């Protein structure tokens, strides 16, 4: 399957077309990750904030729900960009390091460090990898070997009063399910593995009760 990571960054041409209202709220401050962010955005790398830098960074922040969206090259913005770089580098071999078991048959793998998930049969990749949004600090997605034990296609969370479409539970209240927001929207979920709608639908079709799930790594910022 294709990596499914296209469209994660707003094109620079879009960023530079930000409205005057957006430009007015831009910061003139140079952030601690200015050079790294400039390189990621395809901007001239001089380590100094410019109006064009700010517009590009601000549009990225707004696209992914990073606040305050003032165009400052801070820790959360760079952490998000760095995660995207790691996801791109995974290509079609997300399990190159062999951290997800290959002796289980069909298994859904979740790498918290890279915020990636995929499905494999033995060592064969059958879907993904795709970006996911896992538990925030204090509500981390638990690591270890699990199995899907309950599926609910149009689940309603009585705890958080929200819909959890295509929910597949694998560890207590933690489940794969779709959400209508960016996979990079901080600080993260309450422990579930959030997915884009199309990916959650694909997981629903490809997995069943009793299938293995393996979660490993540590989400940046937790």
PDB file of C-alpha atoms in Angstrom:
ATOM      1  CA  UNK A   1       0.000   0.000   0.000  1.00  0.00           C
ATOM      2  CA  UNK A   2       1.036   3.590  -0.459  1.00  0.00           C
ATOM      3  CA  UNK A   3       2.493   5.336   2.527  1.00  0.00           C
ATOM      4  CA  UNK A   4      -0.561   7.539   2.865  1.00  0.00           C
ATOM      5  CA  UNK A   5       1.427  10.506   4.175  1.00  0.00           C
ATOM      6  CA  UNK A   6       0.820  12.927   1.339  1.00  0.00           C
ATOM      7  CA  UNK A   7      -0.859  16.198   2.149  1.00  0.00           C
ATOM      8  CA  UNK A   8       0.576  16.392   5.645  1.00  0.00           C
ATOM      9  CA  UNK A   9       2.184  19.749   5.001  1.00  0.00           C
ATOM     10  CA  UNK A  10       0.328  22.710   3.553  1.00  0.00           C
ATOM     11  CA  UNK A  11       2.064  23.674   0.292  1.00  0.00           C
ATOM     12  CA  UNK A  12       4.278  26.712   0.650  1.00  0.00           C
ATOM     13  CA  UNK A  13       2.363  28.507  -2.092  1.00  0.00           C
ATOM     14  CA  UNK A  14      -0.753  28.214   0.051  1.00  0.00           C
ATOM     15  CA  UNK A  15       1.103  29.348   3.137  1.00  0.00           C
ATOM     16  CA  UNK A  16       2.391  32.443   1.405  1.00  0.00           C
ATOM     17  CA  UNK A  17      -1.118  33.306   0.354  1.00  0.00           C
ATOM     18  CA  UNK A  18      -2.280  33.782   3.946  1.00  0.00           C
ATOM     19  CA  UNK A  19      -4.817  36.493   4.513  1.00  0.00           C
ATOM     20  CA  UNK A  20      -3.920  39.932   5.940  1.00  0.00           C
ATOM     21  CA  UNK A  21      -5.696  38.970   9.156  1.00  0.00           C
ATOM     22  CA  UNK A  22      -3.380  36.003   9.520  1.00  0.00           C
ATOM     23  CA  UNK A  23      -0.337  38.145   8.771  1.00  0.00           C
ATOM     24  CA  UNK A  24      -1.369  40.667  11.418  1.00  0.00           C
ATOM     25  CA  UNK A  25      -1.197  38.017  14.142  1.00  0.00           C
ATOM     26  CA  UNK A  26       2.264  36.789  13.145  1.00  0.00           C
ATOM     27  CA  UNK A  27       5.092  36.993  15.625  1.00  0.00           C
ATOM     28  CA  UNK A  28       8.366  38.663  14.724  1.00  0.00           C
ATOM     29  CA  UNK A  29      10.247  36.529  17.259  1.00  0.00           C
ATOM     30  CA  UNK A  30      12.822  33.997  16.117  1.00  0.00           C
ATOM     31  CA  UNK A  31      12.088  30.600  17.629  1.00  0.00           C
ATOM     32  CA  UNK A  32      14.599  28.126  19.071  1.00  0.00           C
ATOM     33  CA  UNK A  33      13.940  25.743  16.158  1.00  0.00           C
ATOM     34  CA  UNK A  34      13.948  28.406  13.451  1.00  0.00           C
ATOM     35  CA  UNK A  35      16.546  26.805  11.197  1.00  0.00           C
ATOM     36  CA  UNK A  36      15.027  23.325  11.424  1.00  0.00           C
ATOM     37  CA  UNK A  37      11.549  24.659  10.700  1.00  0.00           C
ATOM     38  CA  UNK A  38      12.754  26.808   7.807  1.00  0.00           C
ATOM     39  CA  UNK A  39      14.396  23.767   6.234  1.00  0.00           C
ATOM     40  CA  UNK A  40      11.275  21.649   6.694  1.00  0.00           C
ATOM     41  CA  UNK A  41       9.074  24.332   5.119  1.00  0.00           C
ATOM     42  CA  UNK A  42      11.425  24.828   2.166  1.00  0.00           C
ATOM     43  CA  UNK A  43      12.234  28.357   3.269  1.00  0.00           C
ATOM     44  CA  UNK A  44      15.674  30.031   3.033  1.00  0.00           C
ATOM     45  CA  UNK A  45      17.567  28.725   6.049  1.00  0.00           C
ATOM     46  CA  UNK A  46      19.005  31.777   7.776  1.00  0.00           C
ATOM     47  CA  UNK A  47      17.789  31.241  11.332  1.00  0.00           C
ATOM     48  CA  UNK A  48      15.924  34.553  11.346  1.00  0.00           C
ATOM     49  CA  UNK A  49      12.172  35.059  11.409  1.00  0.00           C
ATOM     50  CA  UNK A  50      10.728  36.868   8.396  1.00  0.00           C
ATOM     51  CA  UNK A  51       7.110  37.706   7.486  1.00  0.00           C
ATOM     52  CA  UNK A  52       7.157  34.947   4.853  1.00  0.00           C
ATOM     53  CA  UNK A  53       8.581  32.455   7.362  1.00  0.00           C
ATOM     54  CA  UNK A  54       5.881  33.364   9.819  1.00  0.00           C
ATOM     55  CA  UNK A  55       3.057  32.955   7.302  1.00  0.00           C
ATOM     56  CA  UNK A  56       4.333  29.518   6.269  1.00  0.00           C
ATOM     57  CA  UNK A  57       4.774  28.337   9.867  1.00  0.00           C
ATOM     58  CA  UNK A  58       1.443  29.816  10.930  1.00  0.00           C
ATOM     59  CA  UNK A  59      -0.453  28.038   8.167  1.00  0.00           C
ATOM     60  CA  UNK A  60       1.161  24.731   9.151  1.00  0.00           C
ATOM     61  CA  UNK A  61       0.149  25.346  12.769  1.00  0.00           C
ATOM     62  CA  UNK A  62      -3.448  26.178  11.875  1.00  0.00           C
ATOM     63  CA  UNK A  63      -3.704  23.176   9.562  1.00  0.00           C
ATOM     64  CA  UNK A  64      -2.709  20.835  12.371  1.00  0.00           C
ATOM     65  CA  UNK A  65      -4.344  22.600  15.329  1.00  0.00           C
ATOM     66  CA  UNK A  66      -1.117  23.766  16.981  1.00  0.00           C
ATOM     67  CA  UNK A  67      -1.739  26.697  19.307  1.00  0.00           C
ATOM     68  CA  UNK A  68      -0.954  29.490  19.629  1.00  0.00           C
ATOM     69  CA  UNK A  69      -0.822  29.672  15.829  1.00  0.00           C
ATOM     70  CA  UNK A  70       1.348  32.791  15.650  1.00  0.00           C
ATOM     71  CA  UNK A  71       4.113  31.428  13.422  1.00  0.00           C
ATOM     72  CA  UNK A  72       6.628  30.855  16.198  1.00  0.00           C
ATOM     73  CA  UNK A  73       9.165  28.067  15.574  1.00  0.00           C
ATOM     74  CA  UNK A  74       8.784  26.491  19.002  1.00  0.00           C
ATOM     75  CA  UNK A  75       9.147  23.006  20.435  1.00  0.00           C
ATOM     76  CA  UNK A  76       5.695  21.633  19.616  1.00  0.00           C
ATOM     77  CA  UNK A  77       5.849  22.848  16.013  1.00  0.00           C
ATOM     78  CA  UNK A  78       9.275  21.339  15.421  1.00  0.00           C
ATOM     79  CA  UNK A  79       8.352  18.106  17.240  1.00  0.00           C
ATOM     80  CA  UNK A  80       5.393  17.748  14.872  1.00  0.00           C
ATOM     81  CA  UNK A  81       7.539  18.373  11.825  1.00  0.00           C
ATOM     82  CA  UNK A  82      10.196  15.955  13.036  1.00  0.00           C
ATOM     83  CA  UNK A  83       7.559  13.252  13.510  1.00  0.00           C
ATOM     84  CA  UNK A  84       6.426  13.794   9.931  1.00  0.00           C
ATOM     85  CA  UNK A  85      10.035  13.463   8.748  1.00  0.00           C
ATOM     86  CA  UNK A  86      10.370  10.153  10.600  1.00  0.00           C
ATOM     87  CA  UNK A  87       7.130   8.927   9.053  1.00  0.00           C
ATOM     88  CA  UNK A  88       8.340   9.792   5.575  1.00  0.00           C
ATOM     89  CA  UNK A  89      11.621   8.003   6.237  1.00  0.00           C
ATOM     90  CA  UNK A  90       9.722   4.816   7.164  1.00  0.00           C
ATOM     91  CA  UNK A  91       8.651   4.463   3.540  1.00  0.00           C
ATOM     92  CA  UNK A  92       7.218   1.031   2.831  1.00  0.00           C
ATOM     93  CA  UNK A  93       9.418  -0.709   5.394  1.00  0.00           C
ATOM     94  CA  UNK A  94       8.062   0.543   8.745  1.00  0.00           C
ATOM     95  CA  UNK A  95       9.172  -2.638  10.507  1.00  0.00           C
ATOM     96  CA  UNK A  96      12.748  -2.567   9.222  1.00  0.00           C
ATOM     97  CA  UNK A  97      14.023  -2.707  12.815  1.00  0.00           C
ATOM     98  CA  UNK A  98      11.871  -5.794  13.498  1.00  0.00           C
ATOM     99  CA  UNK A  99      10.219  -4.348  16.603  1.00  0.00           C
ATOM    100  CA  UNK A 100       6.724  -5.560  15.687  1.00  0.00           C
ATOM    101  CA  UNK A 101       6.419  -9.374  15.856  1.00  0.00           C
ATOM    102  CA  UNK A 102       6.503 -11.227  12.553  1.00  0.00           C
ATOM    103  CA  UNK A 103       5.473 -14.632  13.961  1.00  0.00           C
ATOM    104  CA  UNK A 104       1.839 -13.794  14.712  1.00  0.00           C
ATOM    105  CA  UNK A 105       0.223 -13.862  11.298  1.00  0.00           C
ATOM    106  CA  UNK A 106      -2.010 -10.818  10.830  1.00  0.00           C
ATOM    107  CA  UNK A 107      -1.121  -8.111  13.324  1.00  0.00           C
ATOM    108  CA  UNK A 108      -1.752  -4.384  13.688  1.00  0.00           C
ATOM    109  CA  UNK A 109       1.432  -2.595  14.715  1.00  0.00           C
ATOM    110  CA  UNK A 110       1.535   0.782  16.467  1.00  0.00           C
ATOM    111  CA  UNK A 111       4.831   2.662  16.809  1.00  0.00           C
ATOM    112  CA  UNK A 112       4.280   5.433  19.353  1.00  0.00           C
ATOM    113  CA  UNK A 113       7.663   7.043  18.694  1.00  0.00           C
ATOM    114  CA  UNK A 114       6.927   7.690  15.029  1.00  0.00           C
ATOM    115  CA  UNK A 115       3.132   7.887  15.487  1.00  0.00           C
ATOM    116  CA  UNK A 116       2.688   5.267  12.789  1.00  0.00           C
ATOM    117  CA  UNK A 117       0.526   2.193  12.406  1.00  0.00           C
ATOM    118  CA  UNK A 118       0.342  -0.571   9.822  1.00  0.00           C
ATOM    119  CA  UNK A 119      -1.008  -4.087   9.326  1.00  0.00           C
ATOM    120  CA  UNK A 120       1.271  -6.954   8.407  1.00  0.00           C
ATOM    121  CA  UNK A 121       0.904 -10.673   7.767  1.00  0.00           C
ATOM    122  CA  UNK A 122       4.078 -12.185   9.126  1.00  0.00           C
ATOM    123  CA  UNK A 123       6.775  -9.988   7.637  1.00  0.00           C
ATOM    124  CA  UNK A 124       4.600  -8.857   4.709  1.00  0.00           C
ATOM    125  CA  UNK A 125       3.181  -5.335   4.839  1.00  0.00           C
ATOM    126  CA  UNK A 126      -0.485  -5.410   3.830  1.00  0.00           C
ATOM    127  CA  UNK A 127      -1.682  -1.907   4.778  1.00  0.00           C
ATOM    128  CA  UNK A 128       0.034   1.377   5.593  1.00  0.00           C
ATOM    129  CA  UNK A 129       1.998   2.678   7.264  1.00  0.00           C
ATOM    130  CA  UNK A 130      -0.367   5.512   8.153  1.00  0.00           C
ATOM    131  CA  UNK A 131      -0.114   8.379  10.647  1.00  0.00           C
ATOM    132  CA  UNK A 132      -1.987   7.991  13.921  1.00  0.00           C
ATOM    133  CA  UNK A 133      -2.678  10.151  16.967  1.00  0.00           C
ATOM    134  CA  UNK A 134      -2.078   8.366  20.253  1.00  0.00           C
ATOM    135  CA  UNK A 135      -2.415   9.165  23.953  1.00  0.00           C
ATOM    136  CA  UNK A 136      -1.333  12.470  25.434  1.00  0.00           C
ATOM    137  CA  UNK A 137       0.973  12.889  28.424  1.00  0.00           C
ATOM    138  CA  UNK A 138      -0.803  11.298  31.384  1.00  0.00           C
ATOM    139  CA  UNK A 139      -3.158   9.321  29.132  1.00  0.00           C
ATOM    140  CA  UNK A 140      -0.581   7.354  27.176  1.00  0.00           C
ATOM    141  CA  UNK A 141      -1.552   4.515  24.878  1.00  0.00           C
ATOM    142  CA  UNK A 142      -0.339   1.451  26.753  1.00  0.00           C
ATOM    143  CA  UNK A 143       2.434  -0.610  25.214  1.00  0.00           C
ATOM    144  CA  UNK A 144       2.577  -4.372  24.806  1.00  0.00           C
ATOM    145  CA  UNK A 145       0.912  -7.295  23.051  1.00  0.00           C
ATOM    146  CA  UNK A 146      -2.886  -7.209  22.929  1.00  0.00           C
ATOM    147  CA  UNK A 147      -5.794  -8.629  20.929  1.00  0.00           C
ATOM    148  CA  UNK A 148      -8.878  -6.996  19.484  1.00  0.00           C
ATOM    149  CA  UNK A 149     -11.730  -8.075  21.728  1.00  0.00           C
ATOM    150  CA  UNK A 150     -14.665  -5.812  20.785  1.00  0.00           C
ATOM    151  CA  UNK A 151     -15.739  -3.980  17.642  1.00  0.00           C
ATOM    152  CA  UNK A 152     -18.389  -1.268  17.320  1.00  0.00           C
ATOM    153  CA  UNK A 153     -18.834   0.408  13.950  1.00  0.00           C
ATOM    154  CA  UNK A 154     -20.637   3.498  15.280  1.00  0.00           C
ATOM    155  CA  UNK A 155     -19.494   3.547  18.886  1.00  0.00           C
ATOM    156  CA  UNK A 156     -20.542   6.271  21.327  1.00  0.00           C
ATOM    157  CA  UNK A 157     -18.223   6.972  24.260  1.00  0.00           C
ATOM    158  CA  UNK A 158     -20.299   7.369  27.405  1.00  0.00           C
ATOM    159  CA  UNK A 159     -17.151   8.552  29.205  1.00  0.00           C
ATOM    160  CA  UNK A 160     -16.147  11.368  26.840  1.00  0.00           C
ATOM    161  CA  UNK A 161     -19.519  11.905  25.104  1.00  0.00           C
ATOM    162  CA  UNK A 162     -18.085  11.603  21.607  1.00  0.00           C
ATOM    163  CA  UNK A 163     -18.514   9.323  18.609  1.00  0.00           C
ATOM    164  CA  UNK A 164     -15.811   6.749  17.949  1.00  0.00           C
ATOM    165  CA  UNK A 165     -16.518   5.468  14.405  1.00  0.00           C
ATOM    166  CA  UNK A 166     -15.058   2.096  13.425  1.00  0.00           C
ATOM    167  CA  UNK A 167     -13.936   1.435  16.997  1.00  0.00           C
ATOM    168  CA  UNK A 168     -11.893  -1.709  17.567  1.00  0.00           C
ATOM    169  CA  UNK A 169     -10.963  -2.150  21.229  1.00  0.00           C
ATOM    170  CA  UNK A 170      -7.746  -3.908  22.123  1.00  0.00           C
ATOM    171  CA  UNK A 171      -6.854  -2.784  25.671  1.00  0.00           C
ATOM    172  CA  UNK A 172      -9.618  -1.795  28.075  1.00  0.00           C
ATOM    173  CA  UNK A 173     -11.102   1.421  26.724  1.00  0.00           C
ATOM    174  CA  UNK A 174      -8.289   1.942  24.211  1.00  0.00           C
ATOM    175  CA  UNK A 175      -9.245   1.385  20.597  1.00  0.00           C
ATOM    176  CA  UNK A 176      -8.508   2.164  16.991  1.00  0.00           C
ATOM    177  CA  UNK A 177     -11.110   4.637  15.716  1.00  0.00           C
ATOM    178  CA  UNK A 178     -11.490   7.559  13.355  1.00  0.00           C
ATOM    179  CA  UNK A 179     -11.537  11.237  14.312  1.00  0.00           C
ATOM    180  CA  UNK A 180     -12.313  14.359  12.336  1.00  0.00           C
ATOM    181  CA  UNK A 181      -9.094  16.230  13.029  1.00  0.00           C
ATOM    182  CA  UNK A 182      -5.440  16.261  12.073  1.00  0.00           C
ATOM    183  CA  UNK A 183      -3.332  13.363  13.263  1.00  0.00           C
ATOM    184  CA  UNK A 184      -0.905  15.995  14.555  1.00  0.00           C
ATOM    185  CA  UNK A 185      -3.396  17.928  16.674  1.00  0.00           C
ATOM    186  CA  UNK A 186      -1.750  18.260  20.100  1.00  0.00           C
ATOM    187  CA  UNK A 187      -1.606  17.112  22.781  1.00  0.00           C
ATOM    188  CA  UNK A 188      -3.106  13.788  21.614  1.00  0.00           C
ATOM    189  CA  UNK A 189      -5.909  11.372  22.431  1.00  0.00           C
ATOM    190  CA  UNK A 190      -7.061  10.063  25.805  1.00  0.00           C
ATOM    191  CA  UNK A 191      -5.319   6.795  25.021  1.00  0.00           C
ATOM    192  CA  UNK A 192      -6.999   5.582  21.852  1.00  0.00           C
ATOM    193  CA  UNK A 193      -5.231   5.245  18.530  1.00  0.00           C
ATOM    194  CA  UNK A 194      -6.934   7.933  16.469  1.00  0.00           C
ATOM    195  CA  UNK A 195      -6.990   7.465  12.710  1.00  0.00           C
ATOM    196  CA  UNK A 196      -8.143   9.239   9.582  1.00  0.00           C
ATOM    197  CA  UNK A 197     -11.545   8.046   8.428  1.00  0.00           C
ATOM    198  CA  UNK A 198     -10.300   6.091   5.411  1.00  0.00           C
ATOM    199  CA  UNK A 199      -7.629   4.323   7.431  1.00  0.00           C
ATOM    200  CA  UNK A 200     -10.056   3.428  10.227  1.00  0.00           C
ATOM    201  CA  UNK A 201     -12.438   1.971   7.625  1.00  0.00           C
ATOM    202  CA  UNK A 202      -9.619  -0.082   6.114  1.00  0.00           C
ATOM    203  CA  UNK A 203      -8.636  -1.417   9.557  1.00  0.00           C
ATOM    204  CA  UNK A 204     -12.277  -2.304  10.178  1.00  0.00           C
ATOM    205  CA  UNK A 205     -12.383  -4.367   6.976  1.00  0.00           C
ATOM    206  CA  UNK A 206      -9.017  -6.055   7.492  1.00  0.00           C
ATOM    207  CA  UNK A 207      -9.149  -6.916  11.208  1.00  0.00           C
ATOM    208  CA  UNK A 208     -11.461  -9.002  13.360  1.00  0.00           C
ATOM    209  CA  UNK A 209     -11.928 -10.033  16.971  1.00  0.00           C
ATOM    210  CA  UNK A 210      -8.944 -12.046  18.154  1.00  0.00           C
ATOM    211  CA  UNK A 211      -6.439 -10.401  15.823  1.00  0.00           C
ATOM    212  CA  UNK A 212      -3.175  -9.306  17.390  1.00  0.00           C
ATOM    213  CA  UNK A 213      -2.160  -5.744  18.174  1.00  0.00           C
ATOM    214  CA  UNK A 214       1.334  -4.718  19.230  1.00  0.00           C
ATOM    215  CA  UNK A 215       2.113  -1.270  20.634  1.00  0.00           C
ATOM    216  CA  UNK A 216       5.657  -0.122  21.304  1.00  0.00           C
ATOM    217  CA  UNK A 217       7.823   2.975  21.653  1.00  0.00           C
ATOM    218  CA  UNK A 218       7.113   6.274  23.340  1.00  0.00           C
ATOM    219  CA  UNK A 219       5.209   9.232  21.961  1.00  0.00           C
ATOM    220  CA  UNK A 220       7.310  12.408  21.737  1.00  0.00           C
ATOM    221  CA  UNK A 221       6.317  14.804  24.503  1.00  0.00           C
ATOM    222  CA  UNK A 222       5.142  12.136  26.951  1.00  0.00           C
TER     223      UNK A 222
END
